[in-house]
Each structure stands twice: as C-alpha cells, then as structure tokens.
CSV table of C-alpha atoms in Angstrom, one decimal:
chain,number,residue,atom,x,y,z
A,24,MET,CA,133.2,-152.4,2.5
A,25,SER,CA,136.2,-150.3,3.5
A,26,LEU,CA,138.4,-151.4,6.4
A,27,PRO,CA,138.6,-149.2,9.5
A,28,PRO,CA,141.9,-147.3,10.0
A,29,GLY,CA,144.6,-149.0,12.1
A,30,LEU,CA,145.4,-148.0,15.6
A,31,ASP,CA,149.0,-146.9,16.2
A,32,PRO,CA,150.5,-148.8,19.2
A,33,ASP,CA,152.6,-145.7,20.1
A,34,LEU,CA,149.4,-143.6,20.6
A,35,LEU,CA,147.8,-146.4,22.7
A,36,ARG,CA,150.9,-146.8,24.8
A,37,ALA,CA,151.1,-143.1,25.5
A,38,PHE,CA,147.4,-143.1,26.5
A,39,ALA,CA,147.8,-146.2,28.7
A,40,PHE,CA,150.8,-144.7,30.5
A,41,ILE,CA,149.0,-141.4,31.2
A,42,ALA,CA,146.1,-143.4,32.6
A,43,GLU,CA,148.3,-145.5,34.8
A,44,GLU,CA,150.5,-142.7,36.0
A,45,GLY,CA,147.7,-140.1,36.3
A,46,SER,CA,150.2,-137.6,34.9
A,47,PHE,CA,151.3,-136.5,31.5
A,48,THR,CA,154.7,-135.7,32.9
A,49,ARG,CA,155.4,-139.1,34.3
A,50,ALA,CA,154.0,-140.8,31.2
A,51,ALA,CA,156.4,-138.7,29.1
A,52,GLU,CA,159.3,-139.9,31.2
A,53,ARG,CA,158.3,-143.6,30.6
A,54,VAL,CA,158.2,-143.2,26.9
A,55,GLY,CA,161.2,-140.9,26.7
A,56,ARG,CA,159.4,-138.0,25.0
A,57,THR,CA,158.5,-134.5,26.0
A,58,GLN,CA,155.2,-133.7,27.7
A,59,SER,CA,154.0,-131.7,24.7
A,60,ALA,CA,154.8,-134.7,22.4
A,61,VAL,CA,152.7,-137.0,24.6
A,62,SER,CA,149.9,-134.5,24.7
A,63,MET,CA,149.9,-134.4,20.9
A,64,GLN,CA,149.7,-138.2,20.7
A,65,VAL,CA,146.6,-138.2,22.9
A,66,GLN,CA,145.0,-135.5,20.8
A,67,ARG,CA,145.7,-137.6,17.6
A,68,LEU,CA,144.2,-140.6,19.2
A,69,GLU,CA,141.1,-138.7,20.3
A,70,ALA,CA,140.7,-137.3,16.9
A,71,LEU,CA,141.1,-140.7,15.3
A,72,LEU,CA,138.4,-142.2,17.6
A,73,GLY,CA,136.2,-139.2,17.7
A,74,GLN,CA,135.8,-139.2,21.5
A,75,LYS,CA,137.3,-137.5,24.5
A,76,LEU,CA,139.4,-140.0,26.5
A,77,LEU,CA,141.2,-137.9,29.2
A,78,LEU,CA,140.2,-134.9,31.3
A,79,ARG,CA,142.7,-132.6,33.1
A,80,GLY,CA,141.7,-131.3,36.5
A,81,LYS,CA,143.1,-128.8,38.9
A,82,GLY,CA,146.7,-129.3,39.7
A,83,GLY,CA,147.3,-131.3,36.6
A,84,ALA,CA,145.3,-134.4,37.8
A,85,VAL,CA,144.2,-136.6,35.0
A,86,THR,CA,140.9,-138.7,34.9
A,87,LEU,CA,139.4,-141.0,32.4
A,88,THR,CA,136.2,-140.3,30.6
A,89,PRO,CA,133.8,-143.3,30.2
A,90,HIS,CA,135.2,-143.8,26.7
A,91,GLY,CA,138.7,-143.7,28.3
A,92,HIS,CA,137.8,-146.4,30.7
A,93,TYR,CA,136.5,-148.5,27.9
A,94,LEU,CA,139.6,-148.1,25.8
A,95,LEU,CA,142.2,-148.6,28.6
A,96,GLU,CA,141.6,-152.3,29.2
A,97,ARG,CA,141.4,-153.0,25.5
A,98,ALA,CA,144.5,-151.0,24.8
A,99,ARG,CA,146.5,-153.0,27.4
A,100,ASP,CA,145.4,-156.3,25.7
A,101,PHE,CA,146.3,-154.8,22.3
A,102,LEU,CA,149.7,-153.7,23.5
A,103,ALA,CA,150.4,-157.1,25.1
A,104,VAL,CA,149.8,-158.9,21.8
A,105,ASN,CA,151.8,-156.3,19.9
A,106,ASP,CA,154.8,-156.7,22.3
A,107,GLU,CA,154.7,-160.5,22.2
A,108,ILE,CA,154.7,-160.5,18.4
A,109,TRP,CA,157.5,-158.0,18.3
A,110,ALA,CA,159.6,-160.0,20.8
A,111,ALA,CA,159.0,-163.3,19.0
A,112,PHE,CA,160.4,-161.9,15.8
A,113,ARG,CA,163.0,-159.4,17.0
A,114,ALA,CA,164.4,-160.9,20.2
A,115,PRO,CA,167.9,-162.5,19.9
A,116,HIS,CA,167.7,-166.3,19.2
A,117,VAL,CA,168.3,-168.1,22.4
A,118,GLN,CA,168.3,-171.8,22.9
A,119,GLY,CA,169.1,-174.1,25.8
A,120,THR,CA,167.7,-175.3,29.1
A,121,VAL,CA,167.0,-173.4,32.2
A,122,ARG,CA,166.2,-175.0,35.6
A,123,LEU,CA,163.3,-173.2,37.4
A,124,GLY,CA,162.2,-173.8,40.9
A,125,THR,CA,158.9,-172.9,42.4
A,126,PRO,CA,156.6,-173.8,45.4
A,127,ASP,CA,153.7,-175.9,44.2
A,128,ASP,CA,151.1,-173.3,45.0
A,129,TYR,CA,152.9,-170.7,42.9
A,130,ALA,CA,153.2,-173.2,40.1
A,131,LEU,CA,149.4,-173.6,39.9
A,132,ARG,CA,148.7,-169.9,40.4
A,133,TYR,CA,151.3,-168.1,38.3
A,134,LEU,CA,153.4,-170.4,36.0
A,135,PRO,CA,150.8,-171.4,33.4
A,136,GLN,CA,150.7,-167.9,32.0
A,137,VAL,CA,154.4,-167.2,32.4
A,138,LEU,CA,155.5,-170.4,30.7
A,139,LYS,CA,153.0,-170.2,27.9
A,140,ARG,CA,154.0,-166.6,26.9
A,141,PHE,CA,157.7,-167.5,27.2
A,142,ALA,CA,157.3,-170.6,25.0
A,143,ASP,CA,155.6,-168.5,22.4
A,144,SER,CA,158.4,-166.0,22.2
A,145,HIS,CA,161.3,-168.4,22.9
A,146,PRO,CA,160.4,-171.8,21.4
A,147,ALA,CA,164.0,-173.1,21.4
A,148,VAL,CA,164.3,-172.8,25.2
A,149,ASP,CA,163.4,-175.8,27.4
A,150,VAL,CA,162.3,-175.0,31.0
A,151,GLU,CA,162.7,-177.7,33.6
A,152,VAL,CA,160.4,-177.0,36.5
A,153,LEU,CA,161.0,-178.3,40.0
A,154,CYS,CA,158.2,-177.9,42.6
A,155,ALA,CA,159.3,-177.9,46.3
A,156,PRO,CA,158.9,-175.9,49.5
A,157,SER,CA,160.5,-172.5,49.4
A,158,ASN,CA,163.2,-173.3,52.0
A,159,GLU,CA,164.3,-176.4,50.0
A,160,LEU,CA,164.4,-174.4,46.8
A,161,GLY,CA,166.7,-171.8,48.4
A,162,GLU,CA,169.1,-174.6,49.4
A,163,ARG,CA,169.0,-176.1,45.9
A,164,LEU,CA,169.7,-172.8,44.3
A,165,ARG,CA,172.7,-172.2,46.6
A,166,ALA,CA,174.0,-175.7,45.7
A,167,GLY,CA,173.9,-174.9,42.0
A,168,GLU,CA,171.0,-177.2,41.2
A,169,LEU,CA,168.7,-174.5,40.0
A,170,ASP,CA,169.2,-171.5,37.7
A,171,LEU,CA,166.2,-169.5,38.9
A,172,THR,CA,163.6,-170.0,41.6
A,173,LEU,CA,160.5,-168.4,42.9
A,174,CYS,CA,160.2,-168.4,46.7
A,175,THR,CA,158.4,-166.9,49.6
A,176,GLU,CA,160.1,-164.0,51.4
A,177,GLY,CA,162.0,-165.2,54.4
A,178,ASN,CA,163.3,-168.3,52.7
A,179,GLU,CA,166.0,-166.8,50.5
A,180,PRO,CA,169.6,-167.6,51.4
A,181,LYS,CA,171.3,-164.9,53.5
A,182,ALA,CA,172.5,-161.8,51.5
A,183,TRP,CA,171.2,-163.3,48.3
A,184,LYS,CA,170.0,-160.7,45.7
A,185,ALA,CA,166.3,-161.0,45.0
A,186,ALA,CA,163.8,-159.4,42.7
A,187,GLU,CA,160.4,-158.8,44.3
A,188,LEU,CA,157.6,-160.0,42.0
A,189,TRP,CA,154.6,-159.5,44.3
A,190,ARG,CA,153.8,-158.2,47.7
A,191,GLY,CA,150.5,-158.4,49.7
A,192,PRO,CA,148.9,-159.5,53.0
A,193,LEU,CA,148.6,-163.1,54.1
A,194,ARG,CA,144.9,-164.0,54.5
A,195,TRP,CA,143.1,-166.7,56.5
A,196,VAL,CA,141.3,-169.3,54.4
A,197,THR,CA,138.4,-171.4,55.5
A,198,SER,CA,135.9,-173.8,53.9
A,199,SER,CA,133.2,-172.3,51.8
A,200,ARG,CA,130.6,-174.8,53.2
A,201,HIS,CA,131.8,-175.1,56.8
A,202,ALA,CA,133.0,-172.8,59.6
A,203,PRO,CA,136.1,-174.2,61.2
A,204,HIS,CA,137.3,-170.6,61.8
A,205,ARG,CA,134.7,-170.3,64.5
A,206,LEU,CA,135.9,-173.4,66.5
A,207,ASP,CA,137.7,-173.1,69.9
A,208,PRO,CA,140.5,-174.0,69.9
A,209,LEU,CA,141.1,-173.1,66.3
A,210,PRO,CA,142.2,-176.0,64.2
A,211,VAL,CA,144.9,-175.0,61.7
A,212,ALA,CA,146.4,-176.8,58.7
A,213,LEU,CA,149.9,-175.5,57.9
A,214,ALA,CA,153.1,-176.5,56.1
A,215,ARG,CA,156.2,-177.8,57.9
A,216,MET,CA,158.1,-176.0,60.6
A,217,GLN,CA,160.4,-174.1,58.2
A,218,CYS,CA,157.5,-172.4,56.4
A,219,SER,CA,157.5,-168.6,57.1
A,220,TRP,CA,153.7,-168.5,56.6
A,221,ARG,CA,153.3,-171.1,59.4
A,222,GLN,CA,155.4,-168.9,61.7
A,223,ALA,CA,153.5,-165.8,60.8
A,224,ALA,CA,150.1,-167.5,61.4
A,225,LEU,CA,151.0,-169.0,64.7
A,226,GLY,CA,152.7,-165.8,65.9
A,227,SER,CA,149.5,-163.8,65.1
A,228,LEU,CA,147.3,-166.2,67.0
A,229,GLU,CA,149.5,-166.2,70.0
A,230,ARG,CA,149.7,-162.4,70.1
A,231,ALA,CA,145.9,-162.2,69.8
A,232,GLY,CA,145.5,-164.7,72.6
A,233,ILE,CA,143.5,-167.1,70.4
A,234,ARG,CA,143.7,-170.8,71.4
A,235,TYR,CA,144.7,-173.1,68.5
A,236,ARG,CA,145.9,-176.5,67.7
A,237,VAL,CA,147.9,-177.6,64.7
A,238,ALA,CA,145.6,-180.2,63.4
A,239,TYR,CA,147.3,-180.9,60.1
A,240,THR,CA,150.8,-180.5,58.8
A,241,SER,CA,151.8,-180.9,55.1
A,242,ALA,CA,155.0,-180.9,53.2
A,243,THR,CA,153.6,-178.3,51.0
A,244,LEU,CA,151.2,-175.4,51.3
A,245,ALA,CA,148.9,-176.8,48.6
A,246,GLY,CA,148.6,-180.0,50.8
A,247,THR,CA,146.9,-178.0,53.5
A,248,HIS,CA,143.9,-177.4,51.3
A,249,ALA,CA,142.2,-180.8,51.7
A,250,PRO,CA,141.4,-180.6,55.4
A,251,VAL,CA,140.2,-177.0,54.9
A,252,VAL,CA,137.8,-178.0,52.1
A,253,ALA,CA,136.5,-180.7,54.4
A,254,GLY,CA,135.8,-178.1,57.1
A,255,LEU,CA,138.4,-179.6,59.5
A,256,ALA,CA,140.8,-176.6,59.7
A,257,VAL,CA,141.8,-173.2,58.5
A,258,THR,CA,145.0,-172.3,56.7
A,259,VAL,CA,146.7,-169.2,55.3
A,260,SER,CA,147.3,-168.0,51.8
A,261,ALA,CA,149.0,-165.0,50.1
A,262,ILE,CA,146.4,-164.5,47.4
A,263,ASP,CA,142.7,-163.7,47.3
A,264,TRP,CA,142.2,-166.4,44.6
A,265,VAL,CA,141.6,-169.8,46.3
A,266,PRO,CA,140.6,-173.2,44.9
A,267,GLU,CA,137.0,-174.2,44.7
A,268,GLY,CA,135.6,-175.2,48.1
A,269,LEU,CA,137.7,-172.5,50.0
A,270,ARG,CA,137.1,-168.8,50.8
A,271,VAL,CA,139.0,-166.0,52.3
A,272,VAL,CA,137.9,-165.1,55.9
A,273,PRO,CA,136.6,-161.5,55.9
A,274,HIS,CA,138.4,-159.1,58.2
A,275,GLY,CA,136.9,-158.9,61.6
A,276,GLU,CA,135.7,-162.6,61.9
A,277,ARG,CA,137.6,-163.3,65.1
A,278,LEU,CA,140.9,-164.1,63.4
A,279,PRO,CA,143.8,-161.7,63.8
A,280,GLU,CA,145.4,-159.7,61.0
A,281,LEU,CA,148.3,-161.3,59.3
A,282,PRO,CA,151.5,-159.7,58.0
A,283,GLU,CA,152.5,-159.0,54.5
A,284,THR,CA,154.5,-161.4,52.5
A,285,ALA,CA,156.2,-161.3,49.1
A,286,ILE,CA,157.1,-163.6,46.2
A,287,LEU,CA,160.7,-163.3,45.3
A,288,LEU,CA,162.7,-164.4,42.2
A,289,LEU,CA,166.3,-165.5,42.9
A,290,LYS,CA,169.0,-166.3,40.3
A,291,GLY,CA,171.8,-168.8,40.8
A,292,ARG,CA,175.3,-167.4,41.0
A,293,GLU,CA,176.5,-169.8,38.3
A,294,ALA,CA,173.3,-169.9,36.3
A,295,ARG,CA,173.3,-170.9,32.7
A,296,GLN,CA,173.6,-167.8,30.4
A,297,PRO,CA,172.1,-166.2,28.5
A,298,VAL,CA,169.0,-168.4,28.7
A,299,THR,CA,168.6,-167.7,32.4
A,300,ASP,CA,168.7,-164.0,31.9
A,301,VAL,CA,166.0,-164.2,29.2
A,302,LEU,CA,163.6,-166.2,31.4
A,303,GLU,CA,164.4,-163.9,34.4
A,304,THR,CA,163.5,-160.8,32.5
A,305,HIS,CA,160.4,-162.4,31.1
A,306,ILE,CA,159.1,-163.4,34.5
A,307,ILE,CA,159.7,-160.0,36.0
A,308,GLU,CA,158.1,-158.2,33.1
A,309,THR,CA,155.1,-160.5,33.2
A,310,PHE,CA,154.5,-159.9,36.9
A,311,ARG,CA,154.8,-156.2,36.5
A,312,ALA,CA,152.5,-156.0,33.5
A,313,GLU,CA,149.8,-158.1,35.2
A,314,THR,CA,150.1,-156.1,38.4
A,315,ARG,CA,149.5,-152.9,36.5
A,316,ARG,CA,146.6,-154.5,34.7
A,317,THR,CA,144.8,-156.1,37.6
A,318,GLY,CA,146.2,-154.1,40.6
A,319,ASN,CA,146.8,-157.4,42.4
A,320,GLY,CA,149.3,-159.5,40.5
A,321,LEU,CA,148.6,-162.2,38.0
A,322,ALA,CA,145.0,-163.1,37.4
A,323,ALA,CA,143.8,-166.6,38.3
A,324,ALA,CA,144.8,-169.2,35.7
C-alpha cells in the first residue's frame, strides 16, 4: 500500500496565519512573503488535499470552509510538534540553572505544560521553581534571588520592565454544591492584605454596597479554595478553569463585576545568562501560542 504524500509545514503555516489574521495581507507580513506568494501556497495546499479551505468575501474578508475549520486545529498541533522538534535539534546548546518564581495557583495552572516543553527542547537546563505570593516574588527578584518570575499585575517592583503573558477579567468563584454567594453578609475567602486580587474584590463589593465579611484569609490564593469547596465562602480567580468542587459565578448573580488582571513575567536585572533568556523566550512564546489556539490562554493542565 502506498504512503500518503507529506504535508509541507510552510503551506500549513501560511494557511494557519491567514485563518488567525482573517487576512492574506497580514498573514504575508507574518511569514515575510508577498501576498501573491501566500495565495499560491494556499492554492497548493487546497490542490494537495482536494478541498476548498478558505473563502474570500467582500472587502477581502476571509472565512473558513467546514474543511478549513477541520484542518486549522490539526494544523496548529502539527506545527507545534514540528517547531518543537526543530528547536530541540537546531537551538544552541544551553546548560545551567535558572531560578523561576511563580504564585502557587499559576504553578498548578500553567507550569506543567511550560516546563515539560522546555525540558524536551533544553534537557541540559535545570529549572528551580519557588512558589510564593506575587508580592514576595517581586521582592525576591529585586533582591537577586530569582532570575525570572511570574506575578500578578500590581505586584511588580516599581518601574520594572515586564512582559504581559495573559490578560482577562477576575471572576467570582463559589462552591459547585452550595450557594455561599447568596448569603448576606457575603462571606469571602481571600489572600493576605498585600494581594491585589483581595483589594479588587473588596473594592468592588464596597462600591456596589454589598455587605461582606472576610471569613477566611490565606497566605496563598490556592489556600482560599478549601472553605469555598465546603460552601463557607466565595473567592476570586483570574481564570475560568477552577478545581473540582468550584464553579464560576455567572454574571448577574448579585455579585458585582470585577476588574481585569494580568499575568506578568519579570526578569532579574542580574539574571543568569544565557539560560534565563532561553527560558524567558520559551515562556512568552508558549503563552502566545496557546492564547492563539484557545483564545483564552493556556488550556487546563
């Protein structure tokens, strides 16, 4: 039995960029080619697969056909594997140790994927991970005890350069089996006083005139989950994914809107080089790729 022809990653990449940008022109800019060259790549891909993948509408708008929708998700997975293999064999050999800080909830939510992919492509690099509240991590970075750290916006040292990895609204989180969000006064479980999420939650309640009491205080955000699972309080989170036993409170269920927040990546001013730069680039690219793929940051681990 003859083998099927191989798919050219360059053709798939051009198709994926057009689908993401909704424009042949912007996709051409991303790949550094002319618009006509990108159009020809898509034509070659469609001829190879024997199906129409993209439709051009009025004003140059681009839409996916059903076959295009089917291909897009699989093309992204294909390209991710292709790029990881290429990086593993072609990236400069880097070895050493990098000290990475992260709040514990980000460690559970994001780091497994980030570290696994990094270890696959840079097996000679050791990553030491420190989990601590965002405000503490900022101080440790400034003191030179960390090379890189993730932190919640609002906890970074003043005038410190930061890369924004993710941005989205804070959400109220309650028990999936109980309804503490309907109690009056509202019992809340929050992190310590320095936490920017705590300040945002309490400020929103006060502006909305909702009575509340801080029923539980934890050193970490993850530590606020236990009383919420038990139905004793509500808390806040920056992600729609929540652990088992919790659920996001739908908009309009008495609780006020919360502001947006962001996950930042900070680098130490005397960070170990070049290993720190390699991990920094990897984290940024991983977040960007997953945001494009899911539309909401990294998928749940």
